[in-house]
C-alpha cells in the first residue's frame, strides 16, 4: 500500500499533542487547484463546529485543504468551538496563501472540550513541510482514535478505451459512533475529471449503500463526514453523456466506500463478529431497512451473536416489534449462513440445534430474513455486543 | 405482606417440573363468579400461543381462572403450541367444571419450545388443592424466571364516606423483555364493584404511564401481558357518575402499576442503576417520548451510566439523533440529579466535573432533558448496561 497516490493530492501529518504527546494527530490533505470536492455530513442535530464550518465552506468555494485533527471532536462547544475552528482555518490560510474558506476542517475525539487551537496551529508548519503524495498510510494512521487498524482502500477504474483513474480512500471509526472518542470519517480522492455536481451525486449514491448501511450501536455521531475529491489530473473524463465511464466510476466508488465502511465494522468496539443482515421480500425498502436496523440494534440479538448462540427466538421477537404493519408472521423465515432456522413463524422443521450451532461459529455471519410480503430488500452490516464493548465504553473516561 | 388478600381471589401454586424440578412453576388464580377482568397484551407481531388464546377468551366471556406457567413461553411454536395451550385450558376446565374459554393462560420462559402440557396438566390438581386467599407472595415467587426478587404491591383505596377496596398486584420480568427467559407479566386484582368497560379503560390508562414507560433494552416481548380483575366483593362501587371513587381508584391503580413496573427496572438484568428520564418542554408528548427512548436505548449512554460517568456529550448526541425536526440545539439543557450539566447545546457555564461525578454516584438517577420548544413532557424508567447484562444474555443458553 506504500505506493498509493492520486495525482493532485498531497498529504502531511504532524504531532500537535492535542490529547496525547508523541502521536501523529494532525493530518493535512492538499488538493491541487481545480479540484472539486463533494461531502456528506452527519444528520445529528448536534453538529460539531468543524461540521458546520466545513459544510459552509464547501458550499461557498472549491476547497484546497482538508484539515483533520484527532483527540478532540470540538463538539458541544458552542461559540468558543466555532471560534477555535475558524482560527485553525485562518492560520492554515495564512501559511498557504489561500482563503480561510478554502479549508475544510474535521475533528474527531472527545466531545465537550474546545479544540486546543494554539497547539494545533503550532503544528501546522510541520504538517505542511511533510506534504507528499505517498503519505496515505501515515494519514490513515494519524486520523485514528480508538481504531485498532488504519483503514485504507484503493481502486483503479479502467474503461474500454484504456483510460484509467485512481480512487484512493481512507476511513476511521470503531463504531458508527462513539461520540466521546471515535467518529466515523472518510476521505476519498480520485484524479478523474468530473463536475462537482456529478461528483456530489455519485458520492451520495455510494454513501447511501455503504457508510449509511453500517451500525455498531445505533448512535449517530455529531462529527460524521465523508468527502470525495476529484483532482481532474487524469485523462479519465466523466460526463453525463458518457455512460461507460460514469457507470464504471460509480461501481468502483461504491465498492471502495463499502470496503471502507465494512473495515469500520470489522474494527468495531469489542466486536467479535461481522454480521451482514439482509431483509428480503419486504413491502418497501424502508420497511426492510427498519426490520434490519431493529434486529441489528437489539441488545438481546447482539449478546446472542457474541455467545455464538443461534437464538432465533430473539431474532423473531425483534422482527415482530419492528413496527411493520399487518406483518403475517406465518410468512416469515430466517436463515443463518445458509441454514434455515425458522419458517412459518416458528422453528424450521428441518432445523437442528447442532446445525444452528455450527452455522453460528464463524466470525462472519450472514443473517437472511425473508418477510414474504413483497419484493424489496435492504442489507446492513453490524457487530455483536461483547464484554469488551461495555469495557471500552464504560472505562473510556475513567 | 403475608396477610395480603382480595375478597373473591384465591391463588394456588404447584411444581410441574416444566424447566426445573422442585420449583414452583405453576400458578393458578381463581376469580369468584361475577368477577370482571381487563387485560392488555404485547404489541409484538409474534405473539405467543397463550397471548392469542387469552386475548380471544377474555373477549368472549368473563374469566374464572388465570393459569400461569414459568419456564416455557410457548412462543414461536406455531400450531402445536396453540394445541398445547388449549389442552391446558381444557384440562383445568374439566377439573373445575367451567368452560375452557373461562381460562386465561399465560406462559413465560424459553421461546421456541412447545409447552410440555402433560407435565403442566399433571400438576393442576395440586395447584387447585393449594388454592387460598393469602397465597399472593408464593404466587409472585412462582411466576419468576430470571427475576431475583418477587414483585408484589398493594393499596387500600378509601373515599370520604369510608368505603374502601383492596388493590393487590404482582409482576415479573427482569427487563422489558428477555424473550428467551423472562417476560413481563402483571396480575392485579381488586374487590371493587365496577363494569368491565370502565375497568378496561382504567387499566389502559394506568399501563400507559407505568408498564409502558419502562425499558431495559428496547425489546418488546412476545408474551407481555397485564391483567386487572375486579371481584366486586366490597362495597366500593365505581361508576362513571361517581367521580370521587373513580378518581381515587384510578390514582391508586396507577400508583400500584408504577410501583410494579419500577420493581421490574430495579430488578433489571445486570442493572446497577435506576434511571428516571424526563423530557420536558417538548413540542408533543410523542416527541418527548421519542427523545427519552432514544437516550434510554443508547448503548453509549447506558455504558456511561454503568461507569457513573457524567458523559453529557453522549446524551446530547442521542438527543440530536432522536429525529426531532428543526431541533434548536441552543435551547436544549440537561441536568442530572439537580446538577445543570449542559445548556445552550454545550457544557453549562456553572458545571464542574467534580459536581458531575458527585451527581452520577447514587444508584438512583434523575436525568432531566429540557428541549425548550413546547410544553409537553414524558417520563421513562430505565437501567444501565453492565458486564452482567452481557453475561446474563450471552450465557443463558450455554
PDB file of N, CA and C in Angstrom, chain A residues 239-329:
ATOM      1  N   UNK A 239     -18.658  12.400 -17.793  1.00  0.00           N
ATOM      2  CA  UNK A 239     -19.710  13.373 -18.102  1.00  0.00           C
ATOM      3  C   UNK A 239     -21.037  12.623 -18.122  1.00  0.00           C
ATOM      4  N   UNK A 240     -22.123  13.374 -17.992  1.00  0.00           N
ATOM      5  CA  UNK A 240     -23.430  12.696 -18.041  1.00  0.00           C
ATOM      6  C   UNK A 240     -23.623  11.937 -19.349  1.00  0.00           C
ATOM      7  N   UNK A 241     -22.968  12.401 -20.426  1.00  0.00           N
ATOM      8  CA  UNK A 241     -23.167  11.771 -21.736  1.00  0.00           C
ATOM      9  C   UNK A 241     -22.427  10.439 -21.855  1.00  0.00           C
ATOM     10  N   UNK A 242     -21.356  10.282 -21.075  1.00  0.00           N
ATOM     11  CA  UNK A 242     -20.525   9.077 -21.202  1.00  0.00           C
ATOM     12  C   UNK A 242     -20.926   8.030 -20.172  1.00  0.00           C
ATOM     13  N   UNK A 243     -21.818   7.179 -20.596  1.00  0.00           N
ATOM     14  CA  UNK A 243     -22.388   6.198 -19.684  1.00  0.00           C
ATOM     15  C   UNK A 243     -21.342   5.202 -19.177  1.00  0.00           C
ATOM     16  N   UNK A 244     -20.440   4.794 -20.029  1.00  0.00           N
ATOM     17  CA  UNK A 244     -19.467   3.768 -19.651  1.00  0.00           C
ATOM     18  C   UNK A 244     -18.572   4.249 -18.507  1.00  0.00           C
ATOM     19  N   UNK A 245     -17.987   5.446 -18.681  1.00  0.00           N
ATOM     20  CA  UNK A 245     -17.082   5.967 -17.660  1.00  0.00           C
ATOM     21  C   UNK A 245     -17.832   6.224 -16.343  1.00  0.00           C
ATOM     22  N   UNK A 246     -19.026   6.789 -16.465  1.00  0.00           N
ATOM     23  CA  UNK A 246     -19.794   7.113 -15.255  1.00  0.00           C
ATOM     24  C   UNK A 246     -20.171   5.848 -14.493  1.00  0.00           C
ATOM     25  N   UNK A 247     -20.628   4.848 -15.200  1.00  0.00           N
ATOM     26  CA  UNK A 247     -21.029   3.603 -14.526  1.00  0.00           C
ATOM     27  C   UNK A 247     -19.833   2.894 -13.907  1.00  0.00           C
ATOM     28  N   UNK A 248     -18.703   2.886 -14.645  1.00  0.00           N
ATOM     29  CA  UNK A 248     -17.505   2.229 -14.121  1.00  0.00           C
ATOM     30  C   UNK A 248     -17.012   2.944 -12.873  1.00  0.00           C
ATOM     31  N   UNK A 249     -17.038   4.268 -12.919  1.00  0.00           N
ATOM     32  CA  UNK A 249     -16.558   5.036 -11.773  1.00  0.00           C
ATOM     33  C   UNK A 249     -17.489   4.849 -10.578  1.00  0.00           C
ATOM     34  N   UNK A 250     -18.812   4.925 -10.838  1.00  0.00           N
ATOM     35  CA  UNK A 250     -19.763   4.760  -9.728  1.00  0.00           C
ATOM     36  C   UNK A 250     -19.609   3.385  -9.086  1.00  0.00           C
ATOM     37  N   UNK A 251     -19.429   2.361  -9.905  1.00  0.00           N
ATOM     38  CA  UNK A 251     -19.294   0.998  -9.372  1.00  0.00           C
ATOM     39  C   UNK A 251     -18.048   0.882  -8.498  1.00  0.00           C
ATOM     40  N   UNK A 252     -16.916   1.438  -8.995  1.00  0.00           N
ATOM     41  CA  UNK A 252     -15.665   1.356  -8.229  1.00  0.00           C
ATOM     42  C   UNK A 252     -15.777   2.176  -6.947  1.00  0.00           C
ATOM     43  N   UNK A 253     -16.390   3.344  -7.039  1.00  0.00           N
ATOM     44  CA  UNK A 253     -16.553   4.212  -5.866  1.00  0.00           C
ATOM     45  C   UNK A 253     -17.416   3.523  -4.810  1.00  0.00           C
ATOM     46  N   UNK A 254     -18.508   2.918  -5.253  1.00  0.00           N
ATOM     47  CA  UNK A 254     -19.401   2.235  -4.319  1.00  0.00           C
ATOM     48  C   UNK A 254     -18.685   1.061  -3.658  1.00  0.00           C
ATOM     49  N   UNK A 255     -17.900   0.338  -4.435  1.00  0.00           N
ATOM     50  CA  UNK A 255     -17.148  -0.796  -3.900  1.00  0.00           C
ATOM     51  C   UNK A 255     -16.120  -0.320  -2.872  1.00  0.00           C
ATOM     52  N   UNK A 256     -15.399   0.752  -3.203  1.00  0.00           N
ATOM     53  CA  UNK A 256     -14.395   1.307  -2.286  1.00  0.00           C
ATOM     54  C   UNK A 256     -15.051   1.793  -0.994  1.00  0.00           C
ATOM     55  N   UNK A 257     -16.167   2.511  -1.128  1.00  0.00           N
ATOM     56  CA  UNK A 257     -16.862   3.043   0.053  1.00  0.00           C
ATOM     57  C   UNK A 257     -17.389   1.896   0.914  1.00  0.00           C
ATOM     58  N   UNK A 258     -17.869   0.832   0.263  1.00  0.00           N
ATOM     59  CA  UNK A 258     -18.369  -0.325   1.008  1.00  0.00           C
ATOM     60  C   UNK A 258     -17.239  -1.013   1.762  1.00  0.00           C
ATOM     61  N   UNK A 259     -16.075  -1.143   1.122  1.00  0.00           N
ATOM     62  CA  UNK A 259     -14.925  -1.747   1.803  1.00  0.00           C
ATOM     63  C   UNK A 259     -14.508  -0.916   3.012  1.00  0.00           C
ATOM     64  N   UNK A 260     -14.446   0.401   2.831  1.00  0.00           N
ATOM     65  CA  UNK A 260     -14.047   1.276   3.945  1.00  0.00           C
ATOM     66  C   UNK A 260     -15.070   1.202   5.081  1.00  0.00           C
ATOM     67  N   UNK A 261     -16.347   1.141   4.711  1.00  0.00           N
ATOM     68  CA  UNK A 261     -17.406   1.060   5.726  1.00  0.00           C
ATOM     69  C   UNK A 261     -17.319  -0.277   6.469  1.00  0.00           C
ATOM     70  N   UNK A 262     -17.120  -1.354   5.719  1.00  0.00           N
ATOM     71  CA  UNK A 262     -17.023  -2.669   6.361  1.00  0.00           C
ATOM     72  C   UNK A 262     -15.765  -2.766   7.223  1.00  0.00           C
ATOM     73  N   UNK A 263     -14.689  -2.075   6.812  1.00  0.00           N
ATOM     74  CA  UNK A 263     -13.476  -2.045   7.643  1.00  0.00           C
ATOM     75  C   UNK A 263     -13.796  -1.485   9.033  1.00  0.00           C
ATOM     76  N   UNK A 264     -14.683  -0.496   9.068  1.00  0.00           N
ATOM     77  CA  UNK A 264     -15.068   0.113  10.358  1.00  0.00           C
ATOM     78  C   UNK A 264     -15.810  -0.906  11.221  1.00  0.00           C
ATOM     79  N   UNK A 265     -16.710  -1.652  10.611  1.00  0.00           N
ATOM     80  CA  UNK A 265     -17.453  -2.676  11.362  1.00  0.00           C
ATOM     81  C   UNK A 265     -16.504  -3.764  11.871  1.00  0.00           C
ATOM     82  N   UNK A 266     -15.574  -4.184  11.015  1.00  0.00           N
ATOM     83  CA  UNK A 266     -14.623  -5.220  11.449  1.00  0.00           C
ATOM     84  C   UNK A 266     -13.758  -4.737  12.603  1.00  0.00           C
ATOM     85  N   UNK A 267     -13.577  -3.412  12.694  1.00  0.00           N
ATOM     86  CA  UNK A 267     -12.787  -2.837  13.786  1.00  0.00           C
ATOM     87  C   UNK A 267     -13.719  -2.263  14.858  1.00  0.00           C
ATOM     88  N   UNK A 268     -14.981  -2.668  14.851  1.00  0.00           N
ATOM     89  CA  UNK A 268     -15.970  -2.148  15.806  1.00  0.00           C
ATOM     90  C   UNK A 268     -15.555  -2.408  17.244  1.00  0.00           C
ATOM     91  N   UNK A 269     -15.953  -1.523  18.124  1.00  0.00           N
ATOM     92  CA  UNK A 269     -15.544  -1.624  19.525  1.00  0.00           C
ATOM     93  C   UNK A 269     -15.985  -2.949  20.129  1.00  0.00           C
ATOM     94  N   UNK A 270     -15.022  -3.735  20.534  1.00  0.00           N
ATOM     95  CA  UNK A 270     -15.314  -5.009  21.183  1.00  0.00           C
ATOM     96  C   UNK A 270     -15.876  -6.069  20.263  1.00  0.00           C
ATOM     97  N   UNK A 271     -15.947  -5.787  18.954  1.00  0.00           N
ATOM     98  CA  UNK A 271     -16.613  -6.709  18.032  1.00  0.00           C
ATOM     99  C   UNK A 271     -15.883  -8.044  17.913  1.00  0.00           C
ATOM    100  N   UNK A 272     -16.645  -9.120  17.990  1.00  0.00           N
ATOM    101  CA  UNK A 272     -16.080 -10.444  17.722  1.00  0.00           C
ATOM    102  C   UNK A 272     -16.735 -11.072  16.487  1.00  0.00           C
ATOM    103  N   UNK A 273     -17.791 -10.428  15.972  1.00  0.00           N
ATOM    104  CA  UNK A 273     -18.496 -10.938  14.793  1.00  0.00           C
ATOM    105  C   UNK A 273     -18.683  -9.824  13.767  1.00  0.00           C
ATOM    106  N   UNK A 274     -18.670 -10.215  12.506  1.00  0.00           N
ATOM    107  CA  UNK A 274     -19.031  -9.310  11.412  1.00  0.00           C
ATOM    108  C   UNK A 274     -20.325  -9.864  10.828  1.00  0.00           C
ATOM    109  N   UNK A 275     -21.395  -9.128  10.959  1.00  0.00           N
ATOM    110  CA  UNK A 275     -22.710  -9.680  10.628  1.00  0.00           C
ATOM    111  C   UNK A 275     -23.365  -8.908   9.496  1.00  0.00           C
ATOM    112  N   UNK A 276     -23.697  -9.614   8.436  1.00  0.00           N
ATOM    113  CA  UNK A 276     -24.465  -8.998   7.349  1.00  0.00           C
ATOM    114  C   UNK A 276     -25.920  -9.410   7.526  1.00  0.00           C
ATOM    115  N   UNK A 277     -26.789  -8.423   7.628  1.00  0.00           N
ATOM    116  CA  UNK A 277     -28.219  -8.713   7.774  1.00  0.00           C
ATOM    117  C   UNK A 277     -28.925  -8.294   6.493  1.00  0.00           C
ATOM    118  N   UNK A 278     -29.574  -9.228   5.847  1.00  0.00           N
ATOM    119  CA  UNK A 278     -30.350  -8.898   4.656  1.00  0.00           C
ATOM    120  C   UNK A 278     -31.814  -9.222   4.902  1.00  0.00           C
ATOM    121  N   UNK A 279     -32.642  -8.230   4.694  1.00  0.00           N
ATOM    122  CA  UNK A 279     -34.087  -8.441   4.811  1.00  0.00           C
ATOM    123  C   UNK A 279     -34.653  -8.406   3.402  1.00  0.00           C
ATOM    124  N   UNK A 280     -35.285  -9.477   2.997  1.00  0.00           N
ATOM    125  CA  UNK A 280     -35.779  -9.553   1.620  1.00  0.00           C
ATOM    126  C   UNK A 280     -37.283  -9.746   1.576  1.00  0.00           C
ATOM    127  N   UNK A 281     -37.821  -9.596   0.383  1.00  0.00           N
ATOM    128  CA  UNK A 281     -39.269  -9.742   0.150  1.00  0.00           C
ATOM    129  C   UNK A 281     -40.094  -8.885   1.108  1.00  0.00           C
ATOM    130  N   UNK A 282     -39.607  -7.644   1.292  1.00  0.00           N
ATOM    131  CA  UNK A 282     -40.343  -6.675   2.112  1.00  0.00           C
ATOM    132  C   UNK A 282     -41.261  -5.851   1.218  1.00  0.00           C
ATOM    133  N   UNK A 283     -42.181  -5.145   1.856  1.00  0.00           N
ATOM    134  CA  UNK A 283     -43.117  -4.324   1.100  1.00  0.00           C
ATOM    135  C   UNK A 283     -42.469  -3.082   0.520  1.00  0.00           C
ATOM    136  N   UNK A 284     -41.426  -2.601   1.182  1.00  0.00           N
ATOM    137  CA  UNK A 284     -40.707  -1.422   0.700  1.00  0.00           C
ATOM    138  C   UNK A 284     -39.278  -1.485   1.215  1.00  0.00           C
ATOM    139  N   UNK A 285     -38.403  -0.693   0.606  1.00  0.00           N
ATOM    140  CA  UNK A 285     -37.029  -0.639   1.077  1.00  0.00           C
ATOM    141  C   UNK A 285     -36.974  -0.098   2.501  1.00  0.00           C
ATOM    142  N   UNK A 286     -37.817   0.895   2.780  1.00  0.00           N
ATOM    143  CA  UNK A 286     -37.828   1.494   4.121  1.00  0.00           C
ATOM    144  C   UNK A 286     -38.214   0.451   5.169  1.00  0.00           C
ATOM    145  N   UNK A 287     -39.180  -0.382   4.822  1.00  0.00           N
ATOM    146  CA  UNK A 287     -39.624  -1.437   5.733  1.00  0.00           C
ATOM    147  C   UNK A 287     -38.508  -2.466   5.962  1.00  0.00           C
ATOM    148  N   UNK A 288     -37.825  -2.838   4.887  1.00  0.00           N
ATOM    149  CA  UNK A 288     -36.718  -3.786   5.000  1.00  0.00           C
ATOM    150  C   UNK A 288     -35.618  -3.206   5.880  1.00  0.00           C
ATOM    151  N   UNK A 289     -35.317  -1.923   5.666  1.00  0.00           N
ATOM    152  CA  UNK A 289     -34.286  -1.234   6.436  1.00  0.00           C
ATOM    153  C   UNK A 289     -34.660  -1.179   7.912  1.00  0.00           C
ATOM    154  N   UNK A 290     -35.914  -0.894   8.174  1.00  0.00           N
ATOM    155  CA  UNK A 290     -36.440  -0.777   9.546  1.00  0.00           C
ATOM    156  C   UNK A 290     -36.299  -2.106  10.290  1.00  0.00           C
ATOM    157  N   UNK A 291     -36.635  -3.197   9.629  1.00  0.00           N
ATOM    158  CA  UNK A 291     -36.503  -4.520  10.254  1.00  0.00           C
ATOM    159  C   UNK A 291     -35.030  -4.843  10.485  1.00  0.00           C
ATOM    160  N   UNK A 292     -34.188  -4.578   9.477  1.00  0.00           N
ATOM    161  CA  UNK A 292     -32.751  -4.870   9.610  1.00  0.00           C
ATOM    162  C   UNK A 292     -32.157  -4.078  10.772  1.00  0.00           C
ATOM    163  N   UNK A 293     -32.518  -2.804  10.897  1.00  0.00           N
ATOM    164  CA  UNK A 293     -31.972  -1.968  11.975  1.00  0.00           C
ATOM    165  C   UNK A 293     -32.494  -2.414  13.346  1.00  0.00           C
ATOM    166  N   UNK A 294     -33.750  -2.804  13.415  1.00  0.00           N
ATOM    167  CA  UNK A 294     -34.295  -3.251  14.700  1.00  0.00           C
ATOM    168  C   UNK A 294     -33.557  -4.492  15.178  1.00  0.00           C
ATOM    169  N   UNK A 295     -33.312  -5.423  14.257  1.00  0.00           N
ATOM    170  CA  UNK A 295     -32.570  -6.639  14.619  1.00  0.00           C
ATOM    171  C   UNK A 295     -31.126  -6.278  14.978  1.00  0.00           C
ATOM    172  N   UNK A 296     -30.515  -5.404  14.172  1.00  0.00           N
ATOM    173  CA  UNK A 296     -29.101  -5.043  14.381  1.00  0.00           C
ATOM    174  C   UNK A 296     -28.894  -4.332  15.710  1.00  0.00           C
ATOM    175  N   UNK A 297     -29.898  -3.602  16.181  1.00  0.00           N
ATOM    176  CA  UNK A 297     -29.748  -2.825  17.418  1.00  0.00           C
ATOM    177  C   UNK A 297     -30.266  -3.552  18.652  1.00  0.00           C
ATOM    178  N   UNK A 298     -30.894  -4.703  18.479  1.00  0.00           N
ATOM    179  CA  UNK A 298     -31.436  -5.428  19.627  1.00  0.00           C
ATOM    180  C   UNK A 298     -30.293  -5.929  20.520  1.00  0.00           C
ATOM    181  N   UNK A 299     -30.219  -5.458  21.766  1.00  0.00           N
ATOM    182  CA  UNK A 299     -29.158  -5.930  22.659  1.00  0.00           C
ATOM    183  C   UNK A 299     -29.242  -7.441  22.883  1.00  0.00           C
ATOM    184  N   UNK A 300     -30.435  -7.985  22.834  1.00  0.00           N
ATOM    185  CA  UNK A 300     -30.586  -9.422  23.052  1.00  0.00           C
ATOM    186  C   UNK A 300     -30.057 -10.213  21.865  1.00  0.00           C
ATOM    187  N   UNK A 301     -30.303  -9.723  20.658  1.00  0.00           N
ATOM    188  CA  UNK A 301     -29.737 -10.377  19.475  1.00  0.00           C
ATOM    189  C   UNK A 301     -28.213 -10.233  19.501  1.00  0.00           C
ATOM    190  N   UNK A 302     -27.733  -9.039  19.836  1.00  0.00           N
ATOM    191  CA  UNK A 302     -26.287  -8.775  19.801  1.00  0.00           C
ATOM    192  C   UNK A 302     -25.529  -9.613  20.831  1.00  0.00           C
ATOM    193  N   UNK A 303     -26.104  -9.802  22.007  1.00  0.00           N
ATOM    194  CA  UNK A 303     -25.415 -10.626  23.013  1.00  0.00           C
ATOM    195  C   UNK A 303     -25.488 -12.104  22.617  1.00  0.00           C
ATOM    196  N   UNK A 304     -26.566 -12.513  21.946  1.00  0.00           N
ATOM    197  CA  UNK A 304     -26.638 -13.898  21.459  1.00  0.00           C
ATOM    198  C   UNK A 304     -25.586 -14.128  20.373  1.00  0.00           C
ATOM    199  N   UNK A 305     -25.371 -13.128  19.517  1.00  0.00           N
ATOM    200  CA  UNK A 305     -24.332 -13.243  18.488  1.00  0.00           C
ATOM    201  C   UNK A 305     -22.968 -13.395  19.148  1.00  0.00           C
ATOM    202  N   UNK A 306     -22.730 -12.610  20.196  1.00  0.00           N
ATOM    203  CA  UNK A 306     -21.458 -12.695  20.938  1.00  0.00           C
ATOM    204  C   UNK A 306     -21.266 -14.111  21.476  1.00  0.00           C
ATOM    205  N   UNK A 307     -22.361 -14.710  21.940  1.00  0.00           N
ATOM    206  CA  UNK A 307     -22.290 -16.048  22.524  1.00  0.00           C
ATOM    207  C   UNK A 307     -22.303 -17.148  21.460  1.00  0.00           C
ATOM    208  N   UNK A 308     -22.341 -16.746  20.163  1.00  0.00           N
ATOM    209  CA  UNK A 308     -22.483 -17.715  19.065  1.00  0.00           C
ATOM    210  C   UNK A 308     -23.671 -18.639  19.316  1.00  0.00           C
ATOM    211  N   UNK A 309     -24.746 -18.032  19.825  1.00  0.00           N
ATOM    212  CA  UNK A 309     -25.941 -18.787  20.196  1.00  0.00           C
ATOM    213  C   UNK A 309     -27.014 -18.584  19.121  1.00  0.00           C
ATOM    214  N   UNK A 310     -27.427 -19.647  18.422  1.00  0.00           N
ATOM    215  CA  UNK A 310     -28.449 -19.496  17.367  1.00  0.00           C
ATOM    216  C   UNK A 310     -29.829 -19.253  17.969  1.00  0.00           C
ATOM    217  N   UNK A 311     -29.937 -18.128  18.652  1.00  0.00           N
ATOM    218  CA  UNK A 311     -31.125 -17.827  19.447  1.00  0.00           C
ATOM    219  C   UNK A 311     -32.179 -17.170  18.564  1.00  0.00           C
ATOM    220  N   UNK A 312     -32.787 -17.972  17.699  1.00  0.00           N
ATOM    221  CA  UNK A 312     -33.693 -17.422  16.688  1.00  0.00           C
ATOM    222  C   UNK A 312     -34.927 -16.775  17.302  1.00  0.00           C
ATOM    223  N   UNK A 313     -35.313 -17.189  18.519  1.00  0.00           N
ATOM    224  CA  UNK A 313     -36.473 -16.575  19.171  1.00  0.00           C
ATOM    225  C   UNK A 313     -36.258 -15.082  19.368  1.00  0.00           C
ATOM    226  N   UNK A 314     -35.031 -14.694  19.733  1.00  0.00           N
ATOM    227  CA  UNK A 314     -34.757 -13.269  19.914  1.00  0.00           C
ATOM    228  C   UNK A 314     -34.828 -12.506  18.594  1.00  0.00           C
ATOM    229  N   UNK A 315     -34.393 -13.172  17.511  1.00  0.00           N
ATOM    230  CA  UNK A 315     -34.452 -12.508  16.204  1.00  0.00           C
ATOM    231  C   UNK A 315     -35.902 -12.326  15.775  1.00  0.00           C
ATOM    232  N   UNK A 316     -36.711 -13.389  15.927  1.00  0.00           N
ATOM    233  CA  UNK A 316     -38.147 -13.279  15.582  1.00  0.00           C
ATOM    234  C   UNK A 316     -38.813 -12.198  16.419  1.00  0.00           C
ATOM    235  N   UNK A 317     -38.479 -12.141  17.719  1.00  0.00           N
ATOM    236  CA  UNK A 317     -39.095 -11.131  18.586  1.00  0.00           C
ATOM    237  C   UNK A 317     -38.733  -9.731  18.113  1.00  0.00           C
ATOM    238  N   UNK A 318     -37.484  -9.534  17.661  1.00  0.00           N
ATOM    239  CA  UNK A 318     -37.069  -8.217  17.163  1.00  0.00           C
ATOM    240  C   UNK A 318     -37.801  -7.887  15.863  1.00  0.00           C
ATOM    241  N   UNK A 319     -37.926  -8.873  14.974  1.00  0.00           N
ATOM    242  CA  UNK A 319     -38.684  -8.650  13.736  1.00  0.00           C
ATOM    243  C   UNK A 319     -40.117  -8.254  14.087  1.00  0.00           C
ATOM    244  N   UNK A 320     -40.662  -8.920  15.083  1.00  0.00           N
ATOM    245  CA  UNK A 320     -42.055  -8.684  15.466  1.00  0.00           C
ATOM    246  C   UNK A 320     -42.321  -7.333  16.085  1.00  0.00           C
ATOM    247  N   UNK A 321     -41.286  -6.703  16.625  1.00  0.00           N
ATOM    248  CA  UNK A 321     -41.507  -5.386  17.227  1.00  0.00           C
ATOM    249  C   UNK A 321     -41.017  -4.257  16.336  1.00  0.00           C
ATOM    250  N   UNK A 322     -40.642  -4.564  15.094  1.00  0.00           N
ATOM    251  CA  UNK A 322     -40.045  -3.552  14.221  1.00  0.00           C
ATOM    252  C   UNK A 322     -41.061  -2.571  13.647  1.00  0.00           C
ATOM    253  N   UNK A 323     -42.332  -2.774  13.968  1.00  0.00           N
ATOM    254  CA  UNK A 323     -43.337  -1.800  13.536  1.00  0.00           C
ATOM    255  C   UNK A 323     -43.844  -2.007  12.125  1.00  0.00           C
ATOM    256  N   UNK A 324     -43.679  -3.204  11.578  1.00  0.00           N
ATOM    257  CA  UNK A 324     -44.233  -3.486  10.253  1.00  0.00           C
ATOM    258  C   UNK A 324     -45.718  -3.757  10.416  1.00  0.00           C
ATOM    259  N   UNK A 325     -46.548  -2.966   9.759  1.00  0.00           N
ATOM    260  CA  UNK A 325     -47.986  -3.131   9.961  1.00  0.00           C
ATOM    261  C   UNK A 325     -48.496  -4.357   9.215  1.00  0.00           C
ATOM    262  N   UNK A 326     -49.408  -5.057   9.857  1.00  0.00           N
ATOM    263  CA  UNK A 326     -50.020  -6.253   9.266  1.00  0.00           C
ATOM    264  C   UNK A 326     -48.998  -7.299   8.847  1.00  0.00           C
ATOM    265  N   UNK A 327     -47.949  -7.446   9.645  1.00  0.00           N
ATOM    266  CA  UNK A 327     -46.966  -8.480   9.328  1.00  0.00           C
ATOM    267  C   UNK A 327     -47.611  -9.856   9.506  1.00  0.00           C
ATOM    268  N   UNK A 328     -47.536 -10.668   8.469  1.00  0.00           N
ATOM    269  CA  UNK A 328     -48.033 -12.038   8.570  1.00  0.00           C
ATOM    270  C   UNK A 328     -46.884 -12.915   9.050  1.00  0.00           C
ATOM    271  N   UNK A 329     -46.896 -13.252  10.341  1.00  0.00           N
ATOM    272  CA  UNK A 329     -45.744 -13.948  10.913  1.00  0.00           C
ATOM    273  C   UNK A 329     -45.559 -15.331  10.283  1.00  0.00           C
TER     274      UNK A 329
END
